[in-house]
mmCIF file with all atom_site columns, C-alpha atoms and ligand atoms in Angstrom:
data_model
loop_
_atom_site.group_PDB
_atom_site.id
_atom_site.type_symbol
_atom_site.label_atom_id
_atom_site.label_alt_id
_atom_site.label_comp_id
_atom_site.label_asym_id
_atom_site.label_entity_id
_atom_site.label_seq_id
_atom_site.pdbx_PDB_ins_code
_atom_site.Cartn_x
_atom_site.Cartn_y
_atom_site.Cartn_z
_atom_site.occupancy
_atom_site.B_iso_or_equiv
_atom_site.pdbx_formal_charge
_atom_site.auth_seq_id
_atom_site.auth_comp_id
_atom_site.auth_asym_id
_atom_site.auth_atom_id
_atom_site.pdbx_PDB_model_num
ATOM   1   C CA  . UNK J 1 1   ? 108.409 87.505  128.588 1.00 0.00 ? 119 UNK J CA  1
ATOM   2   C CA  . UNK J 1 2   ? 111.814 88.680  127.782 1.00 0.00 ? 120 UNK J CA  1
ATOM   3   C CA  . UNK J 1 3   ? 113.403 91.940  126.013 1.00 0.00 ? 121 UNK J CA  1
ATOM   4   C CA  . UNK J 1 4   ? 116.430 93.077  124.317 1.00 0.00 ? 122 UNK J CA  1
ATOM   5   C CA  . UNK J 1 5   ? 117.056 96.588  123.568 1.00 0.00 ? 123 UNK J CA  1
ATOM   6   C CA  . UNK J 1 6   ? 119.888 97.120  121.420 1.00 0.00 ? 124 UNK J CA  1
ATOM   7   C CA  . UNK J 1 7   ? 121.322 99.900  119.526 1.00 0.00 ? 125 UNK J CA  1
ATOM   8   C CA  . UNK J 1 8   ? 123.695 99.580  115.990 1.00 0.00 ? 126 UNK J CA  1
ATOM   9   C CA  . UNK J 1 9   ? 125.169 101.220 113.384 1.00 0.00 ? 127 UNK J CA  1
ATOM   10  C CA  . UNK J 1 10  ? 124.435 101.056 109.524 1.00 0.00 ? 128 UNK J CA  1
ATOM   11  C CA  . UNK J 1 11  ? 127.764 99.832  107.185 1.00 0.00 ? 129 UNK J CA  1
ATOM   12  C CA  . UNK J 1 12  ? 126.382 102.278 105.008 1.00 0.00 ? 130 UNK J CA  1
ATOM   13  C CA  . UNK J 1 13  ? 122.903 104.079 105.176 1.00 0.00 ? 131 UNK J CA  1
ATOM   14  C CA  . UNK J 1 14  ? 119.267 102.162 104.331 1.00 0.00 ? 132 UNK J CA  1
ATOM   15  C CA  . UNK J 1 15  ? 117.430 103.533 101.551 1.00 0.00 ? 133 UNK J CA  1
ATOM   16  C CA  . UNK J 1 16  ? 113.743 103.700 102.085 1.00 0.00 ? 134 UNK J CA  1
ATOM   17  C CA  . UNK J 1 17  ? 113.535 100.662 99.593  1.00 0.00 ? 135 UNK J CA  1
ATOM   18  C CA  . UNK J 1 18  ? 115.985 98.723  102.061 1.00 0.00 ? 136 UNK J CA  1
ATOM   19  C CA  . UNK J 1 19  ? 114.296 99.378  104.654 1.00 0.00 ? 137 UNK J CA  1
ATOM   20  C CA  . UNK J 1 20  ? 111.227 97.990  103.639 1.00 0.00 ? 138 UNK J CA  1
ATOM   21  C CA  . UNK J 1 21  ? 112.709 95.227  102.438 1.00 0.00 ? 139 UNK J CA  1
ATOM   22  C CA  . UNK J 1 22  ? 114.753 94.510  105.878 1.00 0.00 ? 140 UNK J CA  1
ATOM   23  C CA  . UNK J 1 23  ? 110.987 95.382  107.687 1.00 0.00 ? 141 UNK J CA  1
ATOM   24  C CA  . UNK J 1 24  ? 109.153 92.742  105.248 1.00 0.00 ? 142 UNK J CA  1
ATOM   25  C CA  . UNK J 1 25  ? 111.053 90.033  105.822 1.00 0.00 ? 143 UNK J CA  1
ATOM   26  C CA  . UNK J 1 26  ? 111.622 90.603  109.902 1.00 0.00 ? 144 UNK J CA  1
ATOM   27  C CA  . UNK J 1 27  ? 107.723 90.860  110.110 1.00 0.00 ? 145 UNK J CA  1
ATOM   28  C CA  . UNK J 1 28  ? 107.550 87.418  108.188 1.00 0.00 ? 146 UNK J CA  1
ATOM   29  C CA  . UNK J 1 29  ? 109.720 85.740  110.485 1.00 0.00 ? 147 UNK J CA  1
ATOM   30  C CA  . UNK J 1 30  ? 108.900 87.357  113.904 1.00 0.00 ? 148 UNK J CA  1
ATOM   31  C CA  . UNK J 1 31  ? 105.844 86.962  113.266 1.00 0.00 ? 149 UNK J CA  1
ATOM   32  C CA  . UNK J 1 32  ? 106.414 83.061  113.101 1.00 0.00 ? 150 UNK J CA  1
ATOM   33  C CA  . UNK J 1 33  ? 108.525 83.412  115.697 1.00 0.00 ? 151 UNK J CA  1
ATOM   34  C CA  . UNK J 1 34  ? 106.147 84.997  117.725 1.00 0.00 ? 152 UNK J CA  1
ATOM   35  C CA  . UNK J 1 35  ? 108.437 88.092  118.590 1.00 0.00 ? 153 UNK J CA  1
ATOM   36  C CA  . UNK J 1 36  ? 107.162 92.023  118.469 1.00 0.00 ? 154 UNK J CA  1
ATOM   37  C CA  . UNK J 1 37  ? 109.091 95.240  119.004 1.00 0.00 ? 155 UNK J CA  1
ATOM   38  C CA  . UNK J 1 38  ? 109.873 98.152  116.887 1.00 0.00 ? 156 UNK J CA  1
ATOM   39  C CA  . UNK J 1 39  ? 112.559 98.745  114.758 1.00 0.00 ? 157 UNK J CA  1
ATOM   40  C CA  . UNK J 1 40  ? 113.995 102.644 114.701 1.00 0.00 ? 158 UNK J CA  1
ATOM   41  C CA  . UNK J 1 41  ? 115.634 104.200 112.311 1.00 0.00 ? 159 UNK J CA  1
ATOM   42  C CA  . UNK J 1 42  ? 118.006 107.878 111.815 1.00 0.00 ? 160 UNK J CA  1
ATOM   43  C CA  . UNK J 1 43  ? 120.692 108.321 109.570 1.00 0.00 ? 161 UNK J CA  1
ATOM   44  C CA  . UNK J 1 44  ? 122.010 105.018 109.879 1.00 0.00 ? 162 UNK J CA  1
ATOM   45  C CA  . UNK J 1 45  ? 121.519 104.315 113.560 1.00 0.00 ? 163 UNK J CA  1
ATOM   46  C CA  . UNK J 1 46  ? 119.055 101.970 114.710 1.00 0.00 ? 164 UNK J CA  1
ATOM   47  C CA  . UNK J 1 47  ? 117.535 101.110 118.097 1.00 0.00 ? 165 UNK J CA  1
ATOM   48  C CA  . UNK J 1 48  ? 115.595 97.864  118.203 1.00 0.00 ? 166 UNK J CA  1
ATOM   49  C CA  . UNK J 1 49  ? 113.654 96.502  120.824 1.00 0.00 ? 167 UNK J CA  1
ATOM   50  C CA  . UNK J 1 50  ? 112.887 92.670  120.407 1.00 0.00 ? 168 UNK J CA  1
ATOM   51  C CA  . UNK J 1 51  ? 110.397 90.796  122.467 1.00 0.00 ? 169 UNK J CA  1
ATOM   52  C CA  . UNK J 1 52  ? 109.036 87.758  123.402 1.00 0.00 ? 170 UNK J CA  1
ATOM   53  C CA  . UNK J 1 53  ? 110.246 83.849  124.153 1.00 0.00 ? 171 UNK J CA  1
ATOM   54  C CA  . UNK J 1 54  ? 113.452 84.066  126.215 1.00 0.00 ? 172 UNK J CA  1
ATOM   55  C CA  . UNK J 1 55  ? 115.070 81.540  123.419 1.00 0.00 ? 173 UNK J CA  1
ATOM   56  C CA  . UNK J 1 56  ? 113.386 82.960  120.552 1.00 0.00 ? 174 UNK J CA  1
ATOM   57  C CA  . UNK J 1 57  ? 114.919 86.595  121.201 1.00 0.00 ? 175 UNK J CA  1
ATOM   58  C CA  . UNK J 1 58  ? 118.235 85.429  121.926 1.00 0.00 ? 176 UNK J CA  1
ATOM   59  C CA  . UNK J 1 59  ? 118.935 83.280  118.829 1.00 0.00 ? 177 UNK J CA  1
ATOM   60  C CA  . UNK J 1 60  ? 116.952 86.196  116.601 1.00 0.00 ? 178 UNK J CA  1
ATOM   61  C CA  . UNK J 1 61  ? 119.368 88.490  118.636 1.00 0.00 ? 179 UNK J CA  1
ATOM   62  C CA  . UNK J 1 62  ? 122.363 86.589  117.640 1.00 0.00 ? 180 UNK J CA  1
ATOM   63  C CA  . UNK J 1 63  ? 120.999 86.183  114.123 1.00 0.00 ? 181 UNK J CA  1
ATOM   64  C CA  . UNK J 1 64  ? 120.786 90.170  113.722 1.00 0.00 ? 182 UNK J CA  1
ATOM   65  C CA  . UNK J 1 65  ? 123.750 91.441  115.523 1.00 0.00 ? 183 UNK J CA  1
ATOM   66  C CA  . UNK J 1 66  ? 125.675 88.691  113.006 1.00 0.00 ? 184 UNK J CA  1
ATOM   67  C CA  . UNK J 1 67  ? 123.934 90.955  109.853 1.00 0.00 ? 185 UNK J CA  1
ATOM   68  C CA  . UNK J 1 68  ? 127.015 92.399  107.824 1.00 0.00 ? 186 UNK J CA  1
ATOM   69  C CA  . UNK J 1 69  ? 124.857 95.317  107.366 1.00 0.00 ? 187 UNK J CA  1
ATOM   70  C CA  . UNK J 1 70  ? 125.420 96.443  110.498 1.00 0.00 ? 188 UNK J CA  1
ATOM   71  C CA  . UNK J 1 71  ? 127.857 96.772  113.225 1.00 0.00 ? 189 UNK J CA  1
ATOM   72  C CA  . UNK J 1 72  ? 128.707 98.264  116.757 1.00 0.00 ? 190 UNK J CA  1
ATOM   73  C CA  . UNK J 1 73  ? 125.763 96.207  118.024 1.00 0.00 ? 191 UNK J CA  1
ATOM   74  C CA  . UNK J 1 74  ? 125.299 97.256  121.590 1.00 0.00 ? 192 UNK J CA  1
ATOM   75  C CA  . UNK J 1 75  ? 122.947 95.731  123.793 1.00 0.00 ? 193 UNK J CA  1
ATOM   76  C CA  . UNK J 1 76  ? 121.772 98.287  125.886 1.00 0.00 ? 194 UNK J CA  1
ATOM   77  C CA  . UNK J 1 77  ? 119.147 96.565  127.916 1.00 0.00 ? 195 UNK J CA  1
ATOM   78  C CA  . UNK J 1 78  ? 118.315 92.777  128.400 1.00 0.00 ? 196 UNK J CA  1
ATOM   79  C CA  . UNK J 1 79  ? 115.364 91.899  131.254 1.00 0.00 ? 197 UNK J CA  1
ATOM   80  C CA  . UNK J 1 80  ? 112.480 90.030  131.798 1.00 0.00 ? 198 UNK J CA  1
ATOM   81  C CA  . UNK J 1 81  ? 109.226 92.049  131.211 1.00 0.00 ? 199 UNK J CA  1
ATOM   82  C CA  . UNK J 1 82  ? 105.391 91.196  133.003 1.00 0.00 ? 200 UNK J CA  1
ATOM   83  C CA  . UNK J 1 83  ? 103.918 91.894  129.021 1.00 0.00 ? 201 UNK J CA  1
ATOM   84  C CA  . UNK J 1 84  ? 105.076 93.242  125.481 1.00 0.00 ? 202 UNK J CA  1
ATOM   85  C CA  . UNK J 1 85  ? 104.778 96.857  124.507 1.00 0.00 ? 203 UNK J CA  1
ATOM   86  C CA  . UNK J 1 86  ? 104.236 96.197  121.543 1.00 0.00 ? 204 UNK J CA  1
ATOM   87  C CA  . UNK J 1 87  ? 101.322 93.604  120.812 1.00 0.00 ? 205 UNK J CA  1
ATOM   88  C CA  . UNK J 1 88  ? 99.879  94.027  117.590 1.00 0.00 ? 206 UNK J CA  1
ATOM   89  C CA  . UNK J 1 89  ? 102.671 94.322  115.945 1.00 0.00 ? 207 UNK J CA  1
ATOM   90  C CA  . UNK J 1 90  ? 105.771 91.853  114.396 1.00 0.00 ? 208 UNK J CA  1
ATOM   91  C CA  . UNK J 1 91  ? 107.633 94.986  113.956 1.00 0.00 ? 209 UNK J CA  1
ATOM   92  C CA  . UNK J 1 92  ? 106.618 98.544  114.503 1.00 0.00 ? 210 UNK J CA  1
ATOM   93  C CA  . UNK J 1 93  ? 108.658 100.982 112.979 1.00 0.00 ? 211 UNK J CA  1
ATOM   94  C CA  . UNK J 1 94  ? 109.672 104.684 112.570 1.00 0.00 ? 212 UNK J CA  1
ATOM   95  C CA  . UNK J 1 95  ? 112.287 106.579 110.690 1.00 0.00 ? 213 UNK J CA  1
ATOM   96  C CA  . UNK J 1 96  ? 112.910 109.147 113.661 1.00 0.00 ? 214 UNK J CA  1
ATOM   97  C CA  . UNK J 1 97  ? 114.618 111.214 110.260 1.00 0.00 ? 215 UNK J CA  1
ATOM   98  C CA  . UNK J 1 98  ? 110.839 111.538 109.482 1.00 0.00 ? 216 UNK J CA  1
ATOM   99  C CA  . UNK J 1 99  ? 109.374 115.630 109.723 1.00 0.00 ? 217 UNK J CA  1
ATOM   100 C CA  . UNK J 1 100 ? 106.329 114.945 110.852 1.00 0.00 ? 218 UNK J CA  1
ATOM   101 C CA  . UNK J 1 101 ? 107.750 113.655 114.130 1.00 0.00 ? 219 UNK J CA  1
ATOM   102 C CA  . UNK J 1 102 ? 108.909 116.347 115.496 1.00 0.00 ? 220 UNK J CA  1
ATOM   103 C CA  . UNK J 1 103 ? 105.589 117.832 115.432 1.00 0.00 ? 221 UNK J CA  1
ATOM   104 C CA  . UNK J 1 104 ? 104.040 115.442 117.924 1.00 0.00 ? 222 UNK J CA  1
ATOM   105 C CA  . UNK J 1 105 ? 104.196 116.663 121.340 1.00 0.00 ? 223 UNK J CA  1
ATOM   106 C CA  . UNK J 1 106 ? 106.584 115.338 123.748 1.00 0.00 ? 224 UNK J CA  1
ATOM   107 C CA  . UNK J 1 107 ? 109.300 114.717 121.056 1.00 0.00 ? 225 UNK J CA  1
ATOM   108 C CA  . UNK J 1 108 ? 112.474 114.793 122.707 1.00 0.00 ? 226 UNK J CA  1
ATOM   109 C CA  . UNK J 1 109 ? 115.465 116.339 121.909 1.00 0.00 ? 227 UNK J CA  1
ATOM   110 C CA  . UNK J 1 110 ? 116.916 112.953 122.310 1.00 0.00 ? 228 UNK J CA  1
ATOM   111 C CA  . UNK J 1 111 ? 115.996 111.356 119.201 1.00 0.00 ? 229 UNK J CA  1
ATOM   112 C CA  . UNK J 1 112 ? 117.724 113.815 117.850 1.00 0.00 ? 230 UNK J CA  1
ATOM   113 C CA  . UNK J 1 113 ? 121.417 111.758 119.322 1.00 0.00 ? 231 UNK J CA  1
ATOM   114 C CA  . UNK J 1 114 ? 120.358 107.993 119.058 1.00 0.00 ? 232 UNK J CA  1
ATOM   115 C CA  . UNK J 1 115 ? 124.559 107.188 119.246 1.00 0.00 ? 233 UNK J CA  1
ATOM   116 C CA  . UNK J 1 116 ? 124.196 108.915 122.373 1.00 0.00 ? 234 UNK J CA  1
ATOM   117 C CA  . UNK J 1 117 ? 121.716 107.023 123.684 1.00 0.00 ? 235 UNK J CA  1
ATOM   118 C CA  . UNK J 1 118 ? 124.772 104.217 123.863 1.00 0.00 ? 236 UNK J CA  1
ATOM   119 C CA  . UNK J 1 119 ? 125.482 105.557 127.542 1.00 0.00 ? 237 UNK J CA  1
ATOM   120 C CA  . UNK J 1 120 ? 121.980 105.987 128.726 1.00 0.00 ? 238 UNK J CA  1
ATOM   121 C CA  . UNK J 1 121 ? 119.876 103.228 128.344 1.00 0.00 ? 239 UNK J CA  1
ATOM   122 C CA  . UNK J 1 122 ? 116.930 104.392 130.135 1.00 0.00 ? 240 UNK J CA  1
ATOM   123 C CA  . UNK J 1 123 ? 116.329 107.036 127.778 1.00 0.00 ? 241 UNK J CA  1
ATOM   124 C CA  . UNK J 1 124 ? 116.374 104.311 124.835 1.00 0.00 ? 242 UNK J CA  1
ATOM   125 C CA  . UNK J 1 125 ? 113.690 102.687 126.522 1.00 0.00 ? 243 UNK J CA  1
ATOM   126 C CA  . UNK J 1 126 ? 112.392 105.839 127.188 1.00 0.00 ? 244 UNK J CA  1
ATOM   127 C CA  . UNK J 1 127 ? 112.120 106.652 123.405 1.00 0.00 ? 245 UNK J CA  1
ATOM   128 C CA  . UNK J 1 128 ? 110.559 103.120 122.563 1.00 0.00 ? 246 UNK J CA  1
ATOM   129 C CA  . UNK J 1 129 ? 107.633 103.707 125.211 1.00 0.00 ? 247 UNK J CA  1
ATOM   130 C CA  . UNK J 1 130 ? 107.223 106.767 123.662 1.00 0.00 ? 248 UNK J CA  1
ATOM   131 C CA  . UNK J 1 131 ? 106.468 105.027 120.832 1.00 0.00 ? 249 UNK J CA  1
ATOM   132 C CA  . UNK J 1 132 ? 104.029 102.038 122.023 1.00 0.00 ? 250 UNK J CA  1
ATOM   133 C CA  . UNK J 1 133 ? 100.174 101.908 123.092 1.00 0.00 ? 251 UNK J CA  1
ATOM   134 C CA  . UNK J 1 134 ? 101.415 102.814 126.936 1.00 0.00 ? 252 UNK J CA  1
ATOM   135 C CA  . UNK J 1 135 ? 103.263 105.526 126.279 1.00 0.00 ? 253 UNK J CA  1
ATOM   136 C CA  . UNK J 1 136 ? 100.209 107.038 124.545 1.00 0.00 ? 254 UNK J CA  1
ATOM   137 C CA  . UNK J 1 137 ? 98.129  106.485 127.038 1.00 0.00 ? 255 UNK J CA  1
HETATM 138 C C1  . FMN S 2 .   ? 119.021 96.573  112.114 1.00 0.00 ? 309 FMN S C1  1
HETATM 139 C C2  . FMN S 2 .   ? 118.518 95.215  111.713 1.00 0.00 ? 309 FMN S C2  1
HETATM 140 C C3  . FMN S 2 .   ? 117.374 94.711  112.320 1.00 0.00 ? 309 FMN S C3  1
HETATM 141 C C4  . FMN S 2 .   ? 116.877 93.454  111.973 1.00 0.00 ? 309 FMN S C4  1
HETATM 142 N N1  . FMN S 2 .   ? 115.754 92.983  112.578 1.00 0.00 ? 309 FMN S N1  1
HETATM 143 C C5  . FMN S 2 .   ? 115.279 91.762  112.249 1.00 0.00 ? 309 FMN S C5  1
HETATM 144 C C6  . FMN S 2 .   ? 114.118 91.238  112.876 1.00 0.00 ? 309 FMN S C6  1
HETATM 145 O O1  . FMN S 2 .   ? 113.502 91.854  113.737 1.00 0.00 ? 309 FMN S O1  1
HETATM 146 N N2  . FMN S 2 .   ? 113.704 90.002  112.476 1.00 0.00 ? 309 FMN S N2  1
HETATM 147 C C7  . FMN S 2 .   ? 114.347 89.270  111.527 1.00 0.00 ? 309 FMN S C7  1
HETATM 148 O O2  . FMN S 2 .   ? 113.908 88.161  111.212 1.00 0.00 ? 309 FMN S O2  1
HETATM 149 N N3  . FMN S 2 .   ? 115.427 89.747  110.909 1.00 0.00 ? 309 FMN S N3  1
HETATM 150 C C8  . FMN S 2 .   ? 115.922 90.982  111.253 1.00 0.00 ? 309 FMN S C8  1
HETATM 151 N N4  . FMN S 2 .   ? 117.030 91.458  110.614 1.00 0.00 ? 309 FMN S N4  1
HETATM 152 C C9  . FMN S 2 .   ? 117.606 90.678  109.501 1.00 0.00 ? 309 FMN S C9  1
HETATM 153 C C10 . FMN S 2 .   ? 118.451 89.521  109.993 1.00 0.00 ? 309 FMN S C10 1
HETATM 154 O O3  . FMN S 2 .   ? 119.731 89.991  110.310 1.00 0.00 ? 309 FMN S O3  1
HETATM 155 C C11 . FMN S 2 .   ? 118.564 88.450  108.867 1.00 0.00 ? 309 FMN S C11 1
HETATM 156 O O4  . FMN S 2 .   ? 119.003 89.042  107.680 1.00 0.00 ? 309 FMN S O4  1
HETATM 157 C C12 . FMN S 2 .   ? 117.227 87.802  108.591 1.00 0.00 ? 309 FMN S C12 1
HETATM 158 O O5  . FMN S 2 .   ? 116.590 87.426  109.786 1.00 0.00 ? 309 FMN S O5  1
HETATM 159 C C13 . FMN S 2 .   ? 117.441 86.566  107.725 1.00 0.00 ? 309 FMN S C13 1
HETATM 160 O O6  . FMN S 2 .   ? 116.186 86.003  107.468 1.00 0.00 ? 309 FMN S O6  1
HETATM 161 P P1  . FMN S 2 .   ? 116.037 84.688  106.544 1.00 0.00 ? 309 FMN S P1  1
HETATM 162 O O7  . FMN S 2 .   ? 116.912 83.647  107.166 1.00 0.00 ? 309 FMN S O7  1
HETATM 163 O O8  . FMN S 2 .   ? 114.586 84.373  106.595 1.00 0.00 ? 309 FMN S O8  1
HETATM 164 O O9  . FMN S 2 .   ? 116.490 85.112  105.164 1.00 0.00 ? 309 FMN S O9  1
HETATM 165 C C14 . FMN S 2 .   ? 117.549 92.693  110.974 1.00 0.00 ? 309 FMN S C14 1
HETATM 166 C C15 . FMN S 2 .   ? 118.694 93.216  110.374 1.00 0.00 ? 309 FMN S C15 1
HETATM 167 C C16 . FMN S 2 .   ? 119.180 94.460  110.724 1.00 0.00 ? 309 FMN S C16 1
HETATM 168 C C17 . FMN S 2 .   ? 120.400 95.005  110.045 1.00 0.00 ? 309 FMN S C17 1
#
């Protein structure tokens, strides 16, 4: 199994209508593609984390980080993993903008900086654990 985390920058922000469009359609193909991950989202930033088929991620990857709707796409971490974190899902997804977030415990002051998160890519995947079935256990 192989994983990219990568981090970009909206052209201009998503509306929530946008962004369900952008999550319909990646679910559609990933799932045909047979990738998971999760997609997050604040004020314009995202962090994505794509897994699955070495090939498969790296021609999706070079797909997305072509998307004019985006830019500054900045791989933070690319490695081989034993299994996904995220399993049942095509893409998983959370707008870390979202109040009700902060009220689950353990949220980190991080989310609060995704750009940040540019220079420390630990924490990135840090925040994505957070996010799947082993983090919560
Ligand atoms: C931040 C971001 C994340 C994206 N993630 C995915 C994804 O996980 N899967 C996907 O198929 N497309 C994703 N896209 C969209 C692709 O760039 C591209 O528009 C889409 O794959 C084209 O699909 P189509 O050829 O079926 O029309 C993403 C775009 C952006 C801006």
């Amino acid at each position: 199994m192989f994983r990219i985390l990568y981090l970009s920058a909206a052209r201009r922000p998503f509306s929530k209508i946008e962004l369900l469009a952008l999550l319909e359609k990646s679910r559609q193909n990933n799932a045909r593609l047979g990738i998971t991950g999760i997609l997050l989202y604040r004020d314009g930033d995202f962090l994505q984390l794509l897994e699955g088929e070495e090939s498969a991620v790296r021609s999706l990857y070079h797909r997305i980080s072509a998307d004019p709707r985006h830019g500054s796409v900045r791989t933070l971490v690319e490695d081989t993993c034993e299994q996904r974190l995220f399993e049942d899902w095509s893409m998983a997804f959370r707008d870390l903008a979202d109040p009700t977030l902060k009220q689950l415990p353990g949220f980190s002051a991080l989310l609060n900086q995704p750009r940040d998160l540019a220079d420390h890519p630990d924490d990135a995947m840090q925040i994505v654990l957070y996010f799947s079935a082993a983090g919560r256990r």
